[in-house]
Short mmCIF file of C-alpha atoms (C1' of nucleotides) in Angstrom, two decimals:
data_model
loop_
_atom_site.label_atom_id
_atom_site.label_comp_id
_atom_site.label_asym_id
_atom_site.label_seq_id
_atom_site.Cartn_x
_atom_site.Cartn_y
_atom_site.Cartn_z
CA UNK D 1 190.51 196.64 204.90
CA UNK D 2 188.84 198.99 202.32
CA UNK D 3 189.36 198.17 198.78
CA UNK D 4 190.00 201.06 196.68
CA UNK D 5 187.27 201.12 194.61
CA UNK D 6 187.44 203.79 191.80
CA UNK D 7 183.48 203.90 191.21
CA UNK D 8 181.51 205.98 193.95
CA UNK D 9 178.32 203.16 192.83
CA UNK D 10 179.65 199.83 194.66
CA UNK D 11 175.95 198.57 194.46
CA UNK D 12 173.22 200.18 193.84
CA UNK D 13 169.96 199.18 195.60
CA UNK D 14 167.41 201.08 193.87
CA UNK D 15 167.61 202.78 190.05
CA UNK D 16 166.28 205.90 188.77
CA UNK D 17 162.54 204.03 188.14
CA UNK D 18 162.49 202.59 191.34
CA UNK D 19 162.95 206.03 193.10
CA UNK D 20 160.41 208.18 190.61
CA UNK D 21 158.04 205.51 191.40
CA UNK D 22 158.83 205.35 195.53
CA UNK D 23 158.63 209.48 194.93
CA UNK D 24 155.30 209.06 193.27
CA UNK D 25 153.68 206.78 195.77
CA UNK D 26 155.08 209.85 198.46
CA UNK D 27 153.28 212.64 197.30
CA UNK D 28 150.46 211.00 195.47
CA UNK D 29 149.91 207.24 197.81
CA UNK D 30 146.31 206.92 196.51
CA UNK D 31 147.50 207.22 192.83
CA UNK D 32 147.91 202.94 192.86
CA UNK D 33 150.02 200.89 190.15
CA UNK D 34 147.93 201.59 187.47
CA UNK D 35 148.50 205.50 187.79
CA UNK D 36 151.47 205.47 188.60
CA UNK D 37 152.18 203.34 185.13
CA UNK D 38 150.14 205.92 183.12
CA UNK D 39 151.98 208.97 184.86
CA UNK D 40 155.74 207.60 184.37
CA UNK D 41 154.96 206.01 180.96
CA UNK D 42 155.81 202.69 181.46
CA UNK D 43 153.71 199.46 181.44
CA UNK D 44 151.87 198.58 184.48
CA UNK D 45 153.52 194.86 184.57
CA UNK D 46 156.35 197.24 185.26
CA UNK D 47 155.42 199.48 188.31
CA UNK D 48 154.08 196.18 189.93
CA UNK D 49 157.09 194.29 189.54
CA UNK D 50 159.40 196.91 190.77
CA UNK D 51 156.90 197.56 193.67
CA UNK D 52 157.09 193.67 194.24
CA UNK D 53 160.68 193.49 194.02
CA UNK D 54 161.00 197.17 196.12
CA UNK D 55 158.95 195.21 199.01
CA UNK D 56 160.81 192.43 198.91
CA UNK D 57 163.94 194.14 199.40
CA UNK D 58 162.67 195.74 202.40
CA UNK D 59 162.91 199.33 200.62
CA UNK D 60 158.84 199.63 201.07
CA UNK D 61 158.70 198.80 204.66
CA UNK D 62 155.26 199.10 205.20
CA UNK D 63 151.89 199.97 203.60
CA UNK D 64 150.46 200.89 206.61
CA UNK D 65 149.02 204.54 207.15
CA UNK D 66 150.85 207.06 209.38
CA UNK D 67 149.16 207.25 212.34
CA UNK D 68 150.11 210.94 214.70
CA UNK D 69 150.00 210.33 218.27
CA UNK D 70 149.74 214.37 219.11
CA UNK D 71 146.56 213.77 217.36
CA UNK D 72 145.62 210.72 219.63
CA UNK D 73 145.86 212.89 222.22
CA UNK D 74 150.01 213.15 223.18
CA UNK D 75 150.93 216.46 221.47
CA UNK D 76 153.92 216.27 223.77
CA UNK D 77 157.45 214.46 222.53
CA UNK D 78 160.43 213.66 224.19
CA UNK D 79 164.14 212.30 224.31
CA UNK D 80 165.78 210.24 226.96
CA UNK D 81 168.83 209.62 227.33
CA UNK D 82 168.84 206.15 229.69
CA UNK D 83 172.05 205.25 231.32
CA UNK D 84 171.77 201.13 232.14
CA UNK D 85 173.56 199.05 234.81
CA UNK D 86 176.62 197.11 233.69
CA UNK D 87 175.88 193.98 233.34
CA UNK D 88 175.79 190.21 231.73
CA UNK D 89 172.47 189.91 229.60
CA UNK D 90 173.00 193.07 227.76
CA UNK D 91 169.53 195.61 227.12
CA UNK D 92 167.17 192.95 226.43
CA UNK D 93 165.83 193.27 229.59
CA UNK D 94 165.74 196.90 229.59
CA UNK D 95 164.00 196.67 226.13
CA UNK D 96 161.37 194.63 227.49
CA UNK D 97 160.18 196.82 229.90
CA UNK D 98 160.20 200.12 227.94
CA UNK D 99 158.05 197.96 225.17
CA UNK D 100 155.91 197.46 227.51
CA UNK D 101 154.87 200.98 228.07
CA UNK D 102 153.08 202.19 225.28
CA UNK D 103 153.64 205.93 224.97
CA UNK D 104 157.91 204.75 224.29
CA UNK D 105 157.76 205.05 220.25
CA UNK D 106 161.29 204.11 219.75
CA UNK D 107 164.18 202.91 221.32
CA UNK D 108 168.17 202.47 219.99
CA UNK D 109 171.03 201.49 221.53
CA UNK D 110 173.67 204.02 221.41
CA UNK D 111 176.84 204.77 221.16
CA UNK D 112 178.62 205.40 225.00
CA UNK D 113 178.39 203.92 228.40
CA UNK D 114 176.19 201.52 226.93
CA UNK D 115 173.15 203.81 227.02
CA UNK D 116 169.73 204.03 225.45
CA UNK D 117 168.08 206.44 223.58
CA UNK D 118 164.40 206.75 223.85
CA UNK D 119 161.34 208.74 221.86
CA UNK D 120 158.73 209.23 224.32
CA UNK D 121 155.34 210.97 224.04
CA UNK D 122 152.32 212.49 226.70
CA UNK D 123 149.52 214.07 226.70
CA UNK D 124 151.11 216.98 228.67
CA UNK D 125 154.21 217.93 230.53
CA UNK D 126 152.92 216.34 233.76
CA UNK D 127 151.77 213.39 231.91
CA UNK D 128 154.77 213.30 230.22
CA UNK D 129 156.89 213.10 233.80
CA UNK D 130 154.71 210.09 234.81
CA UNK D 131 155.65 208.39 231.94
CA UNK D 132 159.63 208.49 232.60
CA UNK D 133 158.85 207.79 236.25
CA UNK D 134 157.69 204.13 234.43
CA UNK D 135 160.57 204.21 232.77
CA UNK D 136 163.08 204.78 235.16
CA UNK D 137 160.79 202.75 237.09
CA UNK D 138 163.43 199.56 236.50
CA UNK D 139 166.11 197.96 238.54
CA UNK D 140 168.64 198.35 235.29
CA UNK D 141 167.82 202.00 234.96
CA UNK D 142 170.19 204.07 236.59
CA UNK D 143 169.68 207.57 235.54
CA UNK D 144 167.42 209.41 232.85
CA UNK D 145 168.09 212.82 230.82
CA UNK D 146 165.23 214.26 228.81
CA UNK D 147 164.93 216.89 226.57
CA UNK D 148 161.59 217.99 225.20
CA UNK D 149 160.96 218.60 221.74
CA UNK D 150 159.36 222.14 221.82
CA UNK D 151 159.05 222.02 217.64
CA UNK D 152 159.27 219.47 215.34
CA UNK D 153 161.09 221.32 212.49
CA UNK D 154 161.62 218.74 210.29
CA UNK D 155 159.57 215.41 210.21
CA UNK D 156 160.07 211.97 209.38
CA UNK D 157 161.20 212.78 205.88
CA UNK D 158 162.39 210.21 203.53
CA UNK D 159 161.73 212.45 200.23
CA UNK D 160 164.83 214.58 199.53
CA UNK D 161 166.63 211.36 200.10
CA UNK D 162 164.72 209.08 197.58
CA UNK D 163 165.47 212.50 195.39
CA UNK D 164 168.84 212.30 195.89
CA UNK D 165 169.26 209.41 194.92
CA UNK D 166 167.42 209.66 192.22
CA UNK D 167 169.75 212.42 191.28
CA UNK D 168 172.87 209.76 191.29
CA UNK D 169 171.04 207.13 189.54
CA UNK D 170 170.88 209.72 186.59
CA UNK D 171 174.38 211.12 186.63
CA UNK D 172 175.77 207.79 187.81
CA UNK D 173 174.94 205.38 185.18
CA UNK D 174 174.89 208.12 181.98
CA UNK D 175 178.76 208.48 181.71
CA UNK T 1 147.18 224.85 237.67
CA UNK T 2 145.13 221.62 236.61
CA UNK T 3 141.43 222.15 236.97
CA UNK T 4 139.87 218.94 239.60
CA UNK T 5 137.96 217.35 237.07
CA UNK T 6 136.38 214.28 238.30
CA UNK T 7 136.29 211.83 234.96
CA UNK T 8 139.49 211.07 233.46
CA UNK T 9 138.00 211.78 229.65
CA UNK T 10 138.47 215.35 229.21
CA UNK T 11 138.24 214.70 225.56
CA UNK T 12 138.36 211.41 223.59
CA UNK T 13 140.16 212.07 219.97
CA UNK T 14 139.16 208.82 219.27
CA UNK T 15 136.55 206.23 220.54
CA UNK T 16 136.48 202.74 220.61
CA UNK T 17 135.84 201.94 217.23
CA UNK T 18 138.41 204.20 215.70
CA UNK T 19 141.19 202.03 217.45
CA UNK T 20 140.06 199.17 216.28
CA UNK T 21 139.96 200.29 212.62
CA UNK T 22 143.03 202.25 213.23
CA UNK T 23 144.72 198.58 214.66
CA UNK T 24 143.31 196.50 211.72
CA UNK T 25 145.06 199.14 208.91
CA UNK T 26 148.14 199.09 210.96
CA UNK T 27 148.05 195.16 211.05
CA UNK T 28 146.83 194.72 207.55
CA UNK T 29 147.37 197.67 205.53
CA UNK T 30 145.65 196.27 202.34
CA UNK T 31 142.51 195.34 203.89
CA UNK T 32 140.37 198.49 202.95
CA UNK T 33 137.45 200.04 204.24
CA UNK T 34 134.94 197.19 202.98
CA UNK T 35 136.48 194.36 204.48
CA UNK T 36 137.70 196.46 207.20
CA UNK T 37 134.06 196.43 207.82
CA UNK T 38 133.03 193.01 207.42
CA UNK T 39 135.89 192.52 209.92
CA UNK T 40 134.57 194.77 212.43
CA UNK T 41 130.39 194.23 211.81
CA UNK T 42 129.70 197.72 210.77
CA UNK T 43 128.27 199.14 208.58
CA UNK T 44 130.81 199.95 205.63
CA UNK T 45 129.44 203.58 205.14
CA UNK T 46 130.56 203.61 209.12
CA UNK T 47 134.35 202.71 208.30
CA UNK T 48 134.58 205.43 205.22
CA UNK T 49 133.06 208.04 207.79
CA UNK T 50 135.68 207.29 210.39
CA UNK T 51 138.42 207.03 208.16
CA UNK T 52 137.31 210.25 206.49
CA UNK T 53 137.23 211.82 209.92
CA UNK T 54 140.16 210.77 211.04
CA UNK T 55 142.12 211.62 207.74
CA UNK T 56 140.71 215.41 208.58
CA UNK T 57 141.69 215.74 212.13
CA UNK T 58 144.82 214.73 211.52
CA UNK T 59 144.94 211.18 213.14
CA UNK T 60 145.61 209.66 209.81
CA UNK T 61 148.56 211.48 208.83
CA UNK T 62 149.46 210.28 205.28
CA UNK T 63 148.76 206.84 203.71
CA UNK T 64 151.98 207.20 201.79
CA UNK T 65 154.30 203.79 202.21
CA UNK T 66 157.22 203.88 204.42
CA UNK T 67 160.43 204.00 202.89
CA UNK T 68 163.37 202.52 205.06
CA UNK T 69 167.03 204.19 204.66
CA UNK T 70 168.64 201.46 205.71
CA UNK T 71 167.49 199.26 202.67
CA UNK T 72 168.16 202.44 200.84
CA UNK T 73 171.86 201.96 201.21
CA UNK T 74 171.87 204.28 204.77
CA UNK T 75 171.85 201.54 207.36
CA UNK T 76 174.09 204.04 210.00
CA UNK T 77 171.60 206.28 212.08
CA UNK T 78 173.22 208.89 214.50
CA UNK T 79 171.67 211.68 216.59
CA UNK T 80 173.05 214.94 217.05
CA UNK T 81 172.76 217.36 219.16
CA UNK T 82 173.69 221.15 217.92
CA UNK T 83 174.48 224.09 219.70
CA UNK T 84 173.06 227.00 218.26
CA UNK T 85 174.62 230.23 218.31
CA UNK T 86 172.61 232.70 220.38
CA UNK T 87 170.87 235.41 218.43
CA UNK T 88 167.83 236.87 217.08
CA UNK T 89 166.14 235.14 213.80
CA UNK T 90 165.48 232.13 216.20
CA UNK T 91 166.13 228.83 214.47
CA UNK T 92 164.62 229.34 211.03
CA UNK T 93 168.13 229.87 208.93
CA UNK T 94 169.69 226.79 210.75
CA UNK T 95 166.50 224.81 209.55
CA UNK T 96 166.75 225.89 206.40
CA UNK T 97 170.70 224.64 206.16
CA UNK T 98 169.36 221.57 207.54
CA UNK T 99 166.39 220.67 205.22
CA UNK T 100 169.25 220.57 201.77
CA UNK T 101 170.82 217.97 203.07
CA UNK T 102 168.66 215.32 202.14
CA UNK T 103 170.34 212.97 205.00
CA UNK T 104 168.82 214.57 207.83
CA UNK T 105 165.39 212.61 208.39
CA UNK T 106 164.72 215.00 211.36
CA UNK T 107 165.37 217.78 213.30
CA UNK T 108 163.62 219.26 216.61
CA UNK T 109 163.83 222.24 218.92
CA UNK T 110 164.28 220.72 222.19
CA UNK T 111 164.38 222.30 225.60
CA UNK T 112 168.26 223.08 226.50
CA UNK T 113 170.13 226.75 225.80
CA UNK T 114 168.15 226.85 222.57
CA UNK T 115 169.22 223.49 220.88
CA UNK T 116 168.44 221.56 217.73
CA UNK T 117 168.28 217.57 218.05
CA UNK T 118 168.35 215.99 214.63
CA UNK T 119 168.53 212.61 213.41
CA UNK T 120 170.73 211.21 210.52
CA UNK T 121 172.13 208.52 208.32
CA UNK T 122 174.87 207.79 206.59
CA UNK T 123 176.17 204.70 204.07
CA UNK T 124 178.48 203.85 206.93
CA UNK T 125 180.81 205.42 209.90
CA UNK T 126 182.70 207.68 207.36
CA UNK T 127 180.00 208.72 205.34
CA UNK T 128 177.98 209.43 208.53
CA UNK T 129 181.29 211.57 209.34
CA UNK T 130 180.67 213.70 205.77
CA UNK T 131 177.43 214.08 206.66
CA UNK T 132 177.89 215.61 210.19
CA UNK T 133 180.40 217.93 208.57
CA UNK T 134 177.76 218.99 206.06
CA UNK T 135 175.84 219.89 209.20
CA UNK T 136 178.27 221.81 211.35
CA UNK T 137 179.16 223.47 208.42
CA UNK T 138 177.02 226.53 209.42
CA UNK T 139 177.94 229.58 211.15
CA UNK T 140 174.99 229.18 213.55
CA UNK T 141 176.17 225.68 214.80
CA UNK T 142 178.53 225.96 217.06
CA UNK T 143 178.99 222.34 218.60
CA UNK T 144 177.74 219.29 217.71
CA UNK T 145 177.54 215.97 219.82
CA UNK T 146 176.91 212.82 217.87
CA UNK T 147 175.98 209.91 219.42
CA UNK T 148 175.27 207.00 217.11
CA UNK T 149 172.58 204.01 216.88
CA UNK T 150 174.06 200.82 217.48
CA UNK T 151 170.88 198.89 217.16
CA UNK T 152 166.73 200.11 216.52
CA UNK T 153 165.42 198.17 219.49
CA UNK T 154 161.82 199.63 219.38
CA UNK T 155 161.40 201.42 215.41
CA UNK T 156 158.50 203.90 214.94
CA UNK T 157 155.67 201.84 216.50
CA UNK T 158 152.15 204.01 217.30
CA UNK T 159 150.10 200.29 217.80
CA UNK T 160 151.25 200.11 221.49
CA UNK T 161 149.64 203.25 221.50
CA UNK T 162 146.03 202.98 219.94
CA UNK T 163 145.70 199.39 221.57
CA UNK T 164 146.40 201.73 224.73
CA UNK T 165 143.50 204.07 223.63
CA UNK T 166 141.11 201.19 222.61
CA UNK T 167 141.70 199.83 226.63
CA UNK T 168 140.68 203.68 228.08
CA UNK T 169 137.79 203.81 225.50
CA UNK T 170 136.37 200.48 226.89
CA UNK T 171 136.33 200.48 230.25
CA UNK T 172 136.04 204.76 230.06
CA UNK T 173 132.66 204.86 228.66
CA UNK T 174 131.09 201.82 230.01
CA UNK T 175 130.36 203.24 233.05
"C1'" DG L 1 122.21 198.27 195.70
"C1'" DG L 2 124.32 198.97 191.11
"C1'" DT L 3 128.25 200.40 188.22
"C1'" DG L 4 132.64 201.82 186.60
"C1'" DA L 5 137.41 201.13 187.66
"C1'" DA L 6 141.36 199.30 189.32
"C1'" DA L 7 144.09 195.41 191.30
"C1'" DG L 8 146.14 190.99 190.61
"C1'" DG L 9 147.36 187.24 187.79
"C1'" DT L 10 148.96 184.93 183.51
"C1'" DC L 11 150.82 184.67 178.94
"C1'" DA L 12 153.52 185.42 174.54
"C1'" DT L 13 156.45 188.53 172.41
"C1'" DT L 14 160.39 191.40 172.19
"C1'" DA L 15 164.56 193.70 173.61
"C1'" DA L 16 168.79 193.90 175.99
"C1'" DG L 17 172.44 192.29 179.24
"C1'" DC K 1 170.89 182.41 177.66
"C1'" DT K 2 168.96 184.94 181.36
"C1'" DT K 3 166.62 188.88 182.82
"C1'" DA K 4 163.35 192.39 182.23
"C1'" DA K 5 159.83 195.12 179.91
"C1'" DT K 6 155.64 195.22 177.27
"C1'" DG K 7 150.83 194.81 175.87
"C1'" DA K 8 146.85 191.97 176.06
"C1'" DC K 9 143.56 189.32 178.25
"C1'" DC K 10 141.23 187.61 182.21
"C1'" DT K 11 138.58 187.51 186.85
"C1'" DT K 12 137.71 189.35 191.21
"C1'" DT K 13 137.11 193.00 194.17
"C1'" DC K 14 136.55 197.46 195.78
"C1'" DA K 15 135.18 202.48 196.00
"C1'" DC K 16 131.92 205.78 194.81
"C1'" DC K 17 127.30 207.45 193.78
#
DNA sequence: GGTGAAAGGTCATTAAG
DNA sequence: CTTAATGACCTTTCACC
């Protein structure tokens, strides 16, 4: 199955300049290409040609802004855990009908009796029970356990891991 | 418990007009405030004072890109849930273990006997496996159930969301 | 409404794989 | 030889006052 590579680097999708630039677009986004050229000391042709290639790879999803829904108005988040008929035709239909309720942020397929894993959101508690009632509100909806997040602790962070491997683009390719 | 107010807008974070900026710089992040303005037939001083406004309370979180993990070289997300063991100093040294390893992305308190749900990635099954270790290596976690992401069927998405808002902000202040 | 600045594009040159 | 980086020039466009 596995071959034995020796090197721990089978491919590496990003080098050390693409993540000090992805880390300098994270704590600084309104710096733009041109700052960002000055402040790593490259040429600018540079920074937008990595930034091209960085989209293009999928790395930089999305320039859009980060929008907070507790700020909207739905301070309240939650997890549930949906347990889905068996059946021929798979989710699809299930995923259907939780897009079509706006306050589900997220939805995976998981791992076990062929389950799904929801991020929900409401303006309070009570609010937040009408919104499973819509979602269990579904013929291929069997059963629903939710948790409530009570604290966000950590949040949506892709930094330490654009610094990590930042870290192993350095000690990787030097010896 | 809930007071009998009559209209359903307690408080509107956001009016009609913020939505609909807030949907055109999710839909076309590049479009900035001017033609964001010729767009919407306002006045562009109107768009900066908006977006200013909603930068301060919050609504527009960050205008950083979005990095994705998966094109990172992390394409395996899991979620975990940990058992913490029971004691005073609440969940801050757990949180702490948590935020060094650079592949959690998340972590919440959640409602439960005092729980932590987190969310992860790994380069693939084994690496996620290295990873989980890293996080159960901790004398306050005491269990740890995995379960992992076989498929993002709904990733991240707050437009549902605002389109929602921009529906109650019509046909909630017309009358 | 005017002005300084940056973005985006192209090109030739140079260096390195 | 192919790929990438560089510096220079250009025009358009935007953000700020």
């Amino acid at each position: 199955m596995s071959s034995p590579t020796p090197g721990p680097t089978p491919r590496p999708p990003v080098d050390a300049l693409d993540c000090r630039i992805l880390l300098l677009l994270l704590h600084e986004p309104g710096i733009g290409v041109l700052g960002a050229s000055r402040r790593l000391g490259v040429a600018r042709g540079t920074v937008q040609a990595r930034l091209d290639r960085l989209q293009r790879t999928g790395v930089l999803r999305s320039m859009a802004p980060d929008v907070d829904p507790a700020a909207l108005g739905y301070p309240v988040t939650a997890f549930c855990t949906l347990e889905i008929r068996q059946g021929r035709g798979g989710h699809s239909p299930v995923v259907e009908h939780l897009a079509a309720i706006p306050e589900v942020l997220e939805a995976h397929t998981i791992t076990g009796s062929g389950d799904v894993l929801i991020r929900i959101v409401g303006r309070d508690n009570a609010d937040l029970q009408r919104v499973i009632d819509r979602v269990v509100d579904d013929e291929h909806v069997t059963r629903a356990s939710t948790v409530i997040s009570l604290a966000t602790r950590l949040d949506h962070r892709t930094v330490p891991l654009v610094e990590h491997l930042l870290d192993l683009a350095r000690g990787g390719t030097a010896p």
